Coordinates of C-alpha atoms in Angstrom, one line a residue:
X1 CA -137.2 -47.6 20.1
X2 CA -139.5 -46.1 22.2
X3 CA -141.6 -43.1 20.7
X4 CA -143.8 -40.9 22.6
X5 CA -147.1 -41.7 19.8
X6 CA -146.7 -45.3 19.6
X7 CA -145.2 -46.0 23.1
X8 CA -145.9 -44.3 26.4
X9 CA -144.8 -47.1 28.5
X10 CA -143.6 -50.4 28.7
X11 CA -146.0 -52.7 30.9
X12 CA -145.4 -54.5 32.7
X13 CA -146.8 -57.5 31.1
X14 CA -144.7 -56.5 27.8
X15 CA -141.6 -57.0 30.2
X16 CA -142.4 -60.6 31.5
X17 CA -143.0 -62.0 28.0
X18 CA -139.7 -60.4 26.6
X19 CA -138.2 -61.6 29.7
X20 CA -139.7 -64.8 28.7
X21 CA -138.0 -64.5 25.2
X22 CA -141.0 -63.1 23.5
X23 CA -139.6 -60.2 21.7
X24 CA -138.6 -60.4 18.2
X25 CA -134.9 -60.7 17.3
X26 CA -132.1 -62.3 15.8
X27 CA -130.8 -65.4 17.2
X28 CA -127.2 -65.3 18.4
X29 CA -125.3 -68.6 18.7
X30 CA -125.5 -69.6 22.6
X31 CA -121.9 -70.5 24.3
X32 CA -121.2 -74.7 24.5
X33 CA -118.3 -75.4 26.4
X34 CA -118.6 -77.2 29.2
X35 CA -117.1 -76.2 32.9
X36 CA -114.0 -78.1 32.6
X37 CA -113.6 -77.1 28.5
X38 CA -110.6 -75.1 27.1
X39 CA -112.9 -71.6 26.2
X40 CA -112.7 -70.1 22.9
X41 CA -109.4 -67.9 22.3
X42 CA -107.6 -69.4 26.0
X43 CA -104.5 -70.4 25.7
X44 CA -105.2 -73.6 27.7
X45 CA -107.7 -75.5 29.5
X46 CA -109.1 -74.0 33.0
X47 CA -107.4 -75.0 36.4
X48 CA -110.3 -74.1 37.9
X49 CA -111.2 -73.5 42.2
X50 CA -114.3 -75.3 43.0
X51 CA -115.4 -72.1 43.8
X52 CA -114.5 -71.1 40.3
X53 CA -116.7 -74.5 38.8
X54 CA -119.2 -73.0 41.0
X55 CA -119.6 -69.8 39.4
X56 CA -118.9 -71.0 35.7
X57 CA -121.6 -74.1 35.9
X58 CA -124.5 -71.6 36.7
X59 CA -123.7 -68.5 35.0
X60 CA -125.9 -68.5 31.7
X61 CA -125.3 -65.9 28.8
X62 CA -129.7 -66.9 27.4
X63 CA -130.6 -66.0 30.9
X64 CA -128.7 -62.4 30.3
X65 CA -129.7 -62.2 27.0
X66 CA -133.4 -62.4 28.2
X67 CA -133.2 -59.2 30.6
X68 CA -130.8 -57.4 27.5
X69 CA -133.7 -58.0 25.2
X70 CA -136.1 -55.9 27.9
X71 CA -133.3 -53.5 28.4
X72 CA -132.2 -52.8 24.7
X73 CA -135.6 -54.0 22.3
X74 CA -138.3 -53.6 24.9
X75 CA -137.1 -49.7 26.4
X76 CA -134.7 -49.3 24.1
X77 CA -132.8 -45.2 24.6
X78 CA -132.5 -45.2 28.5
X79 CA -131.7 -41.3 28.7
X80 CA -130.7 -40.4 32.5
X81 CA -133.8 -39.0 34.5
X82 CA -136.5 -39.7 31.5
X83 CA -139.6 -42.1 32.2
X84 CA -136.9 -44.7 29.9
X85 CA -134.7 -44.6 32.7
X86 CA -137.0 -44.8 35.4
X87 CA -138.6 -47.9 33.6
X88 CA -135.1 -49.9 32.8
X89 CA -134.3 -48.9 36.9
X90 CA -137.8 -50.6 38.0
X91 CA -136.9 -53.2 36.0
X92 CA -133.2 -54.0 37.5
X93 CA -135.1 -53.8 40.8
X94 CA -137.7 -55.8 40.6
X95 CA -135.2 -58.3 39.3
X96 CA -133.1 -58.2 42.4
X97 CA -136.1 -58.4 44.8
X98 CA -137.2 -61.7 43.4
X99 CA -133.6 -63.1 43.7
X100 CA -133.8 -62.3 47.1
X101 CA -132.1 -59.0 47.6
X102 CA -132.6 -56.2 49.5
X103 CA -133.0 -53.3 46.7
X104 CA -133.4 -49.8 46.9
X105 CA -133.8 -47.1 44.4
X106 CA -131.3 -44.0 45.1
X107 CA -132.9 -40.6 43.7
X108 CA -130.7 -37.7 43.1
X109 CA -131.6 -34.6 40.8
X110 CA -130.4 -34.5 37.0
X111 CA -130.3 -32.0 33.9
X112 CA -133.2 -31.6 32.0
X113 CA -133.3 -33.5 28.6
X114 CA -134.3 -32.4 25.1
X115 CA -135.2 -35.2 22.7
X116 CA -136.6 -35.3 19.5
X117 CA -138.2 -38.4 17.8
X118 CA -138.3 -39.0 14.0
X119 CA -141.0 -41.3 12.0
X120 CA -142.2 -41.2 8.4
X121 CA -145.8 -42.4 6.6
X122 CA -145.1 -46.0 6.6
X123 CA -142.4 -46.1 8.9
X124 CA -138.9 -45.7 9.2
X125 CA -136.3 -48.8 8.9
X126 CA -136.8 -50.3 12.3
X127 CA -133.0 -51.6 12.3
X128 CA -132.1 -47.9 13.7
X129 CA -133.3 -46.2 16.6
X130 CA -134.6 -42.9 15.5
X131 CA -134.4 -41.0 18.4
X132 CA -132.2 -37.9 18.2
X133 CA -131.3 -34.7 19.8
X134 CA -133.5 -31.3 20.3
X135 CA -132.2 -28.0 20.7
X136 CA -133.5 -26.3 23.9
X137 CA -133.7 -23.2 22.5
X138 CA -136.2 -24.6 19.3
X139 CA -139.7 -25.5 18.8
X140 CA -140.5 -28.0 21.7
X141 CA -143.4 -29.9 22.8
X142 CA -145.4 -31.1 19.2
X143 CA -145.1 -32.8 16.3
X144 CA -144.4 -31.4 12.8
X145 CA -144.9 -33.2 9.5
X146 CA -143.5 -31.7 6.5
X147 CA -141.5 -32.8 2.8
X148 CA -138.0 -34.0 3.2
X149 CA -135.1 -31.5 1.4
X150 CA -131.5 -31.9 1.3
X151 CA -130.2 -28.5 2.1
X152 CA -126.6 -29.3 1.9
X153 CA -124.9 -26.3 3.4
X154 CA -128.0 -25.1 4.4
X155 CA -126.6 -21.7 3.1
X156 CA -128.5 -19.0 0.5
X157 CA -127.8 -20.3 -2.3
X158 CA -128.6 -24.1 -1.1
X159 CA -132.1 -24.2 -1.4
X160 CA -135.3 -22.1 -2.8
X161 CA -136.4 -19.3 -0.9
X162 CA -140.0 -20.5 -0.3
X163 CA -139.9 -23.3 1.6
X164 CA -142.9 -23.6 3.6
X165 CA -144.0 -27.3 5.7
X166 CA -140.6 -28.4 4.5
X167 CA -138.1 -29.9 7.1
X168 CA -134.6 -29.0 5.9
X169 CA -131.4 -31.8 6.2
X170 CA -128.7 -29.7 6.8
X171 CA -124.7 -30.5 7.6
X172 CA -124.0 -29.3 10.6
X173 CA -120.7 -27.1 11.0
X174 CA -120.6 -25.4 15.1
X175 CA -120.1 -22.1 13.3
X176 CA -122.8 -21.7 11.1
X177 CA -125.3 -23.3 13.0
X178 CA -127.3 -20.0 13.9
X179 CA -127.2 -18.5 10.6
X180 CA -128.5 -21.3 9.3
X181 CA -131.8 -21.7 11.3
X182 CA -132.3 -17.9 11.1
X183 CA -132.5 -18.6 7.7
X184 CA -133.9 -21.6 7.4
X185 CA -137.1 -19.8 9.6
X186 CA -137.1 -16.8 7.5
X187 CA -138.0 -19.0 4.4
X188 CA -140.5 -21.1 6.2
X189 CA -138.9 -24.4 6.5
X190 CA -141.2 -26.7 9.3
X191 CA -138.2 -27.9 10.8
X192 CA -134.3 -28.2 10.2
X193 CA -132.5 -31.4 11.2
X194 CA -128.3 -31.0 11.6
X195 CA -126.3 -33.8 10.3
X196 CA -122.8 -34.5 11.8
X197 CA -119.5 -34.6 10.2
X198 CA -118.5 -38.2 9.9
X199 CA -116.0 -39.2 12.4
X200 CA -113.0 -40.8 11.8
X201 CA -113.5 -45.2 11.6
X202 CA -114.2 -47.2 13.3
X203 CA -115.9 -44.1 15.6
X204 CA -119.4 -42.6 14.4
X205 CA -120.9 -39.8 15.4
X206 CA -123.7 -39.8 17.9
X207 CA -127.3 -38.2 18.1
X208 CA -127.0 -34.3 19.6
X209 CA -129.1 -31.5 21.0
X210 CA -127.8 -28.8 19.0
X211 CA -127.2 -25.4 21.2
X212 CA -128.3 -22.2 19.7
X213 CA -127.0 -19.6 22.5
X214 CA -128.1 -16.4 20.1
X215 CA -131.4 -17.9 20.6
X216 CA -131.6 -18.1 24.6
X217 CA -134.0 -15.7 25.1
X218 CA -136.2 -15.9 22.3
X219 CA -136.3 -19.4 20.9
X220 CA -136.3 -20.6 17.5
X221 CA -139.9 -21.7 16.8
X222 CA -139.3 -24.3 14.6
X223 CA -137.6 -27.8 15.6
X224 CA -133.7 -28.1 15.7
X225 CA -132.7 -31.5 15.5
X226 CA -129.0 -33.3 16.0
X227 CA -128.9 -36.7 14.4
X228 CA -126.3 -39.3 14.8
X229 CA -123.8 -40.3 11.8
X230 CA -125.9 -43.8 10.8
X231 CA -129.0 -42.1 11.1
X232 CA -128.0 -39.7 8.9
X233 CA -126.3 -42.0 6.0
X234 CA -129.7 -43.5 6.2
X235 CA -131.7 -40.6 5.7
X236 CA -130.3 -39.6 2.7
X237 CA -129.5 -43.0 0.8
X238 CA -133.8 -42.6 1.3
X239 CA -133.9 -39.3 0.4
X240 CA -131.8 -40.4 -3.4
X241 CA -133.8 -43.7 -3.8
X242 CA -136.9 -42.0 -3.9
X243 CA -138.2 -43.5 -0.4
X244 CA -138.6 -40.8 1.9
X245 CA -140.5 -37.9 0.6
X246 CA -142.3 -36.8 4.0
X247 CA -140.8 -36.8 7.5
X248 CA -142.4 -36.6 11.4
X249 CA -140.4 -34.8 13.7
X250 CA -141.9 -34.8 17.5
X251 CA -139.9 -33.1 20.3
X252 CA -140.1 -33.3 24.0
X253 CA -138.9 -31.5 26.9
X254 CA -138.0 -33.5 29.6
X255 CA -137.9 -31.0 33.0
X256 CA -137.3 -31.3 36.7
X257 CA -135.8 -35.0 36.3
X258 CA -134.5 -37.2 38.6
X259 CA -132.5 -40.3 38.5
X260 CA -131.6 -43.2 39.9
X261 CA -129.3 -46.1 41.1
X262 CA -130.7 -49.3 42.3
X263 CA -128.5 -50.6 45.2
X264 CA -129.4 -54.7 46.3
X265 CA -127.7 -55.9 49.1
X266 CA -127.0 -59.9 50.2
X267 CA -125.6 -58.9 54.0
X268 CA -123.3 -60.9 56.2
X269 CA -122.9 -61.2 59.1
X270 CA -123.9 -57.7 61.2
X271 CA -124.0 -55.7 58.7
X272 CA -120.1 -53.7 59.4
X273 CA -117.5 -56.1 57.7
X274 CA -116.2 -56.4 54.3
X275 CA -118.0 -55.5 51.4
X276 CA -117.9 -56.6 47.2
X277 CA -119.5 -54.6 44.9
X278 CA -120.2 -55.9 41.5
X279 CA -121.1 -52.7 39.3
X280 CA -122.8 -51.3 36.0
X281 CA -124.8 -48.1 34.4
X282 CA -128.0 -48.9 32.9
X283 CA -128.5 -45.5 31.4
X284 CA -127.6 -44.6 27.6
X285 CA -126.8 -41.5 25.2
X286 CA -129.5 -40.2 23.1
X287 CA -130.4 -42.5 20.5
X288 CA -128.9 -45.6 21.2
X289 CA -130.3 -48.8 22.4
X290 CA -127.4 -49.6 24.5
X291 CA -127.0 -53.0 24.1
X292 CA -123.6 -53.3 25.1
X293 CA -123.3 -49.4 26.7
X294 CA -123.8 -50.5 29.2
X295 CA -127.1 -52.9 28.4
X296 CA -124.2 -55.4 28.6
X297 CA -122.6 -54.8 31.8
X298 CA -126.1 -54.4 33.4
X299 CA -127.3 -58.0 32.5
X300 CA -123.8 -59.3 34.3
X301 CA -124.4 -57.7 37.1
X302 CA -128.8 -59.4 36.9
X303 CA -127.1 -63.2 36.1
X304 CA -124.1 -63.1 38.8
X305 CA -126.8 -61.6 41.4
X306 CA -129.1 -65.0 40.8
X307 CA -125.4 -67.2 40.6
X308 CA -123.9 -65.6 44.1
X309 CA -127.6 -65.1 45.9
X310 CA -127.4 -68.9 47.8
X311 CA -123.3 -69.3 47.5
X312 CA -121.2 -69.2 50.9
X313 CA -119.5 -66.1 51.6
X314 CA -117.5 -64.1 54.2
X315 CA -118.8 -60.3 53.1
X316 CA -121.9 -58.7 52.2
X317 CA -122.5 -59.0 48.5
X318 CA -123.8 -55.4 46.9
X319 CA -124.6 -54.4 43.5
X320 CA -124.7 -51.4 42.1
X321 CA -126.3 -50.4 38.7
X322 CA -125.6 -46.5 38.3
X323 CA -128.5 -44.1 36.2
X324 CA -126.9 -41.5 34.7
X325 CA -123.3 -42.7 34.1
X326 CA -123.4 -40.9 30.4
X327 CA -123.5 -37.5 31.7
X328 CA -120.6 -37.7 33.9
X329 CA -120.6 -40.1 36.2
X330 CA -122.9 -38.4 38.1
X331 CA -124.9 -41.2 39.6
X332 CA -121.8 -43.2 41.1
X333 CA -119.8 -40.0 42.2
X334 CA -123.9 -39.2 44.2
X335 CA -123.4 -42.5 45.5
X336 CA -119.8 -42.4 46.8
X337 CA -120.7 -38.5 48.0
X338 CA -123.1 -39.7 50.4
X339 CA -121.3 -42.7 52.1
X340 CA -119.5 -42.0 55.5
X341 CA -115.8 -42.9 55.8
X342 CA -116.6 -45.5 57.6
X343 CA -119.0 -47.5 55.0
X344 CA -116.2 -46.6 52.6
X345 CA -113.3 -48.0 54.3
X346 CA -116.0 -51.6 54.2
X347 CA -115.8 -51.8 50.5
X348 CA -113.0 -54.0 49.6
X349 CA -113.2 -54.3 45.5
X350 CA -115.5 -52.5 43.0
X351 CA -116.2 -54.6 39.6
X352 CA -116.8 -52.1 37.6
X353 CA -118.4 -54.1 34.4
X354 CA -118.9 -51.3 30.9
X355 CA -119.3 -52.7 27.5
X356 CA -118.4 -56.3 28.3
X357 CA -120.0 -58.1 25.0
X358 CA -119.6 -56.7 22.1
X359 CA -119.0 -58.9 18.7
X360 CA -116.8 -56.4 17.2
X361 CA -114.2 -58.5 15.9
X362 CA -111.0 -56.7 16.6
X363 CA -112.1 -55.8 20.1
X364 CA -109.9 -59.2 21.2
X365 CA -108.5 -57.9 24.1
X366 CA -109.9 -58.1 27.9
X367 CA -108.7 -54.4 29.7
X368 CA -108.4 -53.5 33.2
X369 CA -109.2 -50.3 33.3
X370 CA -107.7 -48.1 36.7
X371 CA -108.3 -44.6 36.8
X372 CA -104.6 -44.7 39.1
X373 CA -102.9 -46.4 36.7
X374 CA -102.3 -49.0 39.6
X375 CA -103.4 -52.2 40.2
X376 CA -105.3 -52.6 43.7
X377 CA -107.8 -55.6 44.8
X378 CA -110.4 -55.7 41.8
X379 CA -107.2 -56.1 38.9
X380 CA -105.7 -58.5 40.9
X381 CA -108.6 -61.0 41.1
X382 CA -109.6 -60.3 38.1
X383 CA -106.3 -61.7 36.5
X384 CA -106.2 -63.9 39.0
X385 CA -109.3 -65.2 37.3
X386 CA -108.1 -65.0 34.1
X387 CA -105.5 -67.5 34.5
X388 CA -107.4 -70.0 36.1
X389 CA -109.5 -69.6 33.0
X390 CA -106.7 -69.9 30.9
X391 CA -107.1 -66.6 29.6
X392 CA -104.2 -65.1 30.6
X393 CA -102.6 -63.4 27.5
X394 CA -106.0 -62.1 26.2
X395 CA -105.9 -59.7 29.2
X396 CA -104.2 -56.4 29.0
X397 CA -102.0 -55.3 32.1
X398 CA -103.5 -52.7 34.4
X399 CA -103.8 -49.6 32.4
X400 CA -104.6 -46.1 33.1
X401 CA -108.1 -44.9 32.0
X402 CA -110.9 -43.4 33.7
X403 CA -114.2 -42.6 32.3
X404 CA -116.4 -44.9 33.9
X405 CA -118.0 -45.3 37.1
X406 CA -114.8 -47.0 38.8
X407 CA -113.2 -43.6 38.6
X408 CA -115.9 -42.4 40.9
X409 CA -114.8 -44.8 44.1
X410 CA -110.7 -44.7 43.2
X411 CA -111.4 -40.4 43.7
X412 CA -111.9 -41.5 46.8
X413 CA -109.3 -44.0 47.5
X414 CA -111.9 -47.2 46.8
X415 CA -110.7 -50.2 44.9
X416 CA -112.0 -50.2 41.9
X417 CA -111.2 -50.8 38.3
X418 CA -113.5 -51.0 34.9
X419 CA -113.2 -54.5 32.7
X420 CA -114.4 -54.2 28.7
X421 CA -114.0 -55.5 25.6
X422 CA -112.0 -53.0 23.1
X423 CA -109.6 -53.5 20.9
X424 CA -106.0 -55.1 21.0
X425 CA -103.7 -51.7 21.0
X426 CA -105.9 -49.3 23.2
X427 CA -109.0 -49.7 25.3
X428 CA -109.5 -46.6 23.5
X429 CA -110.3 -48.5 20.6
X430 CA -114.0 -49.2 20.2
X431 CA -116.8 -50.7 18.0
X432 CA -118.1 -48.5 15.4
X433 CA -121.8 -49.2 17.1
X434 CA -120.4 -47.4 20.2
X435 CA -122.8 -44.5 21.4
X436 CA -124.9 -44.9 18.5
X437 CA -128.7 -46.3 17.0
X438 CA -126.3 -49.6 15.7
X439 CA -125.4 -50.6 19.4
X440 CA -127.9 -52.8 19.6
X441 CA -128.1 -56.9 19.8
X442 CA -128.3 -57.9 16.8
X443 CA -125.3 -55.6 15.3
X444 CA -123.0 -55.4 18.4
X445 CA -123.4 -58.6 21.1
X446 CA -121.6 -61.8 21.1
X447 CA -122.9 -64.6 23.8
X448 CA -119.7 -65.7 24.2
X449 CA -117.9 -62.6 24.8
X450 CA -120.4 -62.2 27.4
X451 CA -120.4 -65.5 29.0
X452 CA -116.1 -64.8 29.5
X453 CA -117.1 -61.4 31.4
X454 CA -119.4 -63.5 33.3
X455 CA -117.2 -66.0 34.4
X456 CA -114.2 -64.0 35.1
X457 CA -116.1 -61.0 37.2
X458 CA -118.3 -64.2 38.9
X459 CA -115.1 -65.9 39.5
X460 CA -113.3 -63.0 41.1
X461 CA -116.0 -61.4 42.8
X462 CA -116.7 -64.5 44.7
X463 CA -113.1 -65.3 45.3
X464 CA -113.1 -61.8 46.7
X465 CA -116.3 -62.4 49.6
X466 CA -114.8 -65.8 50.3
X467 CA -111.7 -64.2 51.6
X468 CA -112.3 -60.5 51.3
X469 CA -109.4 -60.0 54.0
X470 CA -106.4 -62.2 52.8
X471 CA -104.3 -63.3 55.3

């Protein structure tokens, strides 16, 4: 997790050794089967194109794994707009220009950010992020250091009425929330942090920048923090064994942002036929690593650009790896905003990869996603693929979802669709990690759900710009 005392950037140096597997971590088993092998959980073995053996006897799930560890351990929280962001998107490029690509960084203007980092004398468990929310209407800008108190309610009769250099824990209920740090500042408290309700399982709540609209004029001047749901189970199992007694609390306002999507570009031919995009967001919520949202789906899109970089093809390869998916979609929908008709009608199939490796067990099922509710180019190679691969009944028919970046090119009449991991009876079904400080290798990445993704998006993306207009 990146904090603003200990880490004000990643160098560049500490990204080539992590990309050389130098940062510390648990060691997932790698996939072994080989090309021609039945895969684990297929129903048979492959009957595979030799373009298919092509893609599936290069793509590597280690090689991923190295750019996740940058991505995830090395940045960690890669908030849309921050210097995080910026550093993951410099990253992605600089990947794509040595594979050979012609890259370019998109800017376009984003929210500002309120984020809040938390730390204690001796440290904090390091298997959580502990980067959480900030109110913009509380103290901002410094760091606070007080005694740790369990509030409850955070009402009257909840806690002494002196409580000076003291940083309140405090449930949070919507409702209450301004009564609460009016009071919490008339008694002196150095801080208050919220704690969210617990969702229902296998969903956990995430880290929030609580709103105090009472307070837009004249802001709070004490910190207001929103914690996620593991963060906060953490905090207080501390709190009762006697191993927390002092908390930091440093805030930041992050103003005037911009983001970013890094664009690379393999063209054919003149530069006006066909195109295949193979797509991702590299961008995450507030305090969580994003290994698999969308760390995952990013390091596809890094390993299938060094696969496809020398293969033949009859269309211009393009990947796209969006910043600022988590706030709306908002760096996909800039993207598709500022394309002519014409370079849309090009695209022939978006592969739109989110959350493609997580080791949740009951996330069995392979979806694809269509924010239509109809299949179109990418779901048909895409199963196409999967029964080559002998995958066929792991793979859900087309459903009807939205909420990722495909939805942003099928607004516009785009091919496009969004392939994940989630569970068996909804793809609205995900790991408890999702959007929080647990989605990170170690707790929510399997190689060899990764390694699948890999070869059924490599297999029908290059299917796709080896006959990108079917006869």
């Amino acid at each position: 997790m990146e904090t603003p005392a200990s880490k004000s950037f990643l160098s560049r140096r500490r990204m080539l050794a992590l990309a050389a597997g130098g940062a510390a971590g648990v060691a997932l088993p790698a996939p072994a089967w080989a090309v021609g092998d039945q895969r684990p959980g297929a129903v048979r073995p492959p009957a595979l194109t030799p373009g298919d053996r092509r893609v599936a006897g290069e793509v590597s799930a280690r090689r991923a794994l190295e750019h996740l560890r940058v991505l995830s351990e090395g940045i960690g929280p890669r908030i849309g707009g921050t210097r995080s962001e910026k550093r993951a998107a410099d990253y992605i490029a600089h990947t794509l220009d040595r594979l050979g690509y012609d890259t370019t960084l998109q800017p376009f203007p984003v929210a500002d950010k309120f984020l809040a980092d938390l730390d204690a004398p001796g440290g904090l468990p390091r298997d959580l992020c502990w980067q959480a929310g900030a109110s913009p209407q509380g103290g901002l800008g410094g760091t606070v250091r007080g005694e740790v108190l369990d509030a409850g309610a955070g009402g009257p009769a909840d806690y002494p009425e002196t409580v000076r250099r003291t940083i309140l824990l405090v449930d949070y209920v919507a409702a209450n929330r301004e009564a609460v740090v009016a009071l919490a500042v008339a008694r002196g408290a150095a801080a208050v942090i919220f704690l969210p309700a617990d969702l229902v399982e296998p969903r956990r709540a995430s880290a929030f920048s609580p709103t105090l609209p009472g307070s837009a004029t004249t802001p709070v001047p004490i910190p207001v923090v929103g914690v996620a749901q593991a963060q906060k189970h953490r905090l207080r199992a501390l709190l009762t064994a006697g191993r927390l007694r002092k908390l930091t609390v440093t805030t930041t306002a992050h103003r005037g942002l911009t983001s970013h999507n890094v664009l690379a570009e393999r063209r054919t031919g003149d530069g006006t036929g066909p195109v295949v995009m193979v797509s991702a967001h590299y961008d995450t919520v507030i305090g969580a690593p994003g290994a698999n949202d969308d760390g995952s789906g990013t390091v596809l899109n890094l390993e299938l650009a060094r696969v496809l970089r020398r293969l033949p093809v009859n269309a211009t390869l393009r990947f796209g790896l969006w910043g600022s998916e988590e706030q709306g979609l908002i760096g996909s929908r800039y993207y598709v905003a500022q394309l002519p008709q014409a370079e849309r009608d090009r695209i022939v199939a978006v592969f739109q990869n989110d959350m493609v490796a997580t080791s949740w067990n009951p996330a069995t099922r392979y979806w694809l996603l269509s924010f239509t509710g109809l299949a179109n180019r990418a779901t048909d190679e895409v199963a196409a693929a999967a029964e080559r691969l002998g995958y066929a009944p792991r793979i859900s028919p087309v459903t009807l979802r939205g909420s990722s970046d495909h939805q942003s090119f099928q607004e516009v009449g785009i091919a496009s669709a969004n392939f994940s991991w989630r569970g068996e009876e909804s793809p609205a079904i995900l790991e408890p990690p999702y959007h929080s400080p647990e989605d990170t290798i170690a707790k929510n990445i399997s190689l060899e759900r990764l390694k699948v993704s890999m070869e059924l998006i490599g297999s029908a993306a290059y299917a796709t710009a080896r006959n990108p207009v079917p006869a």
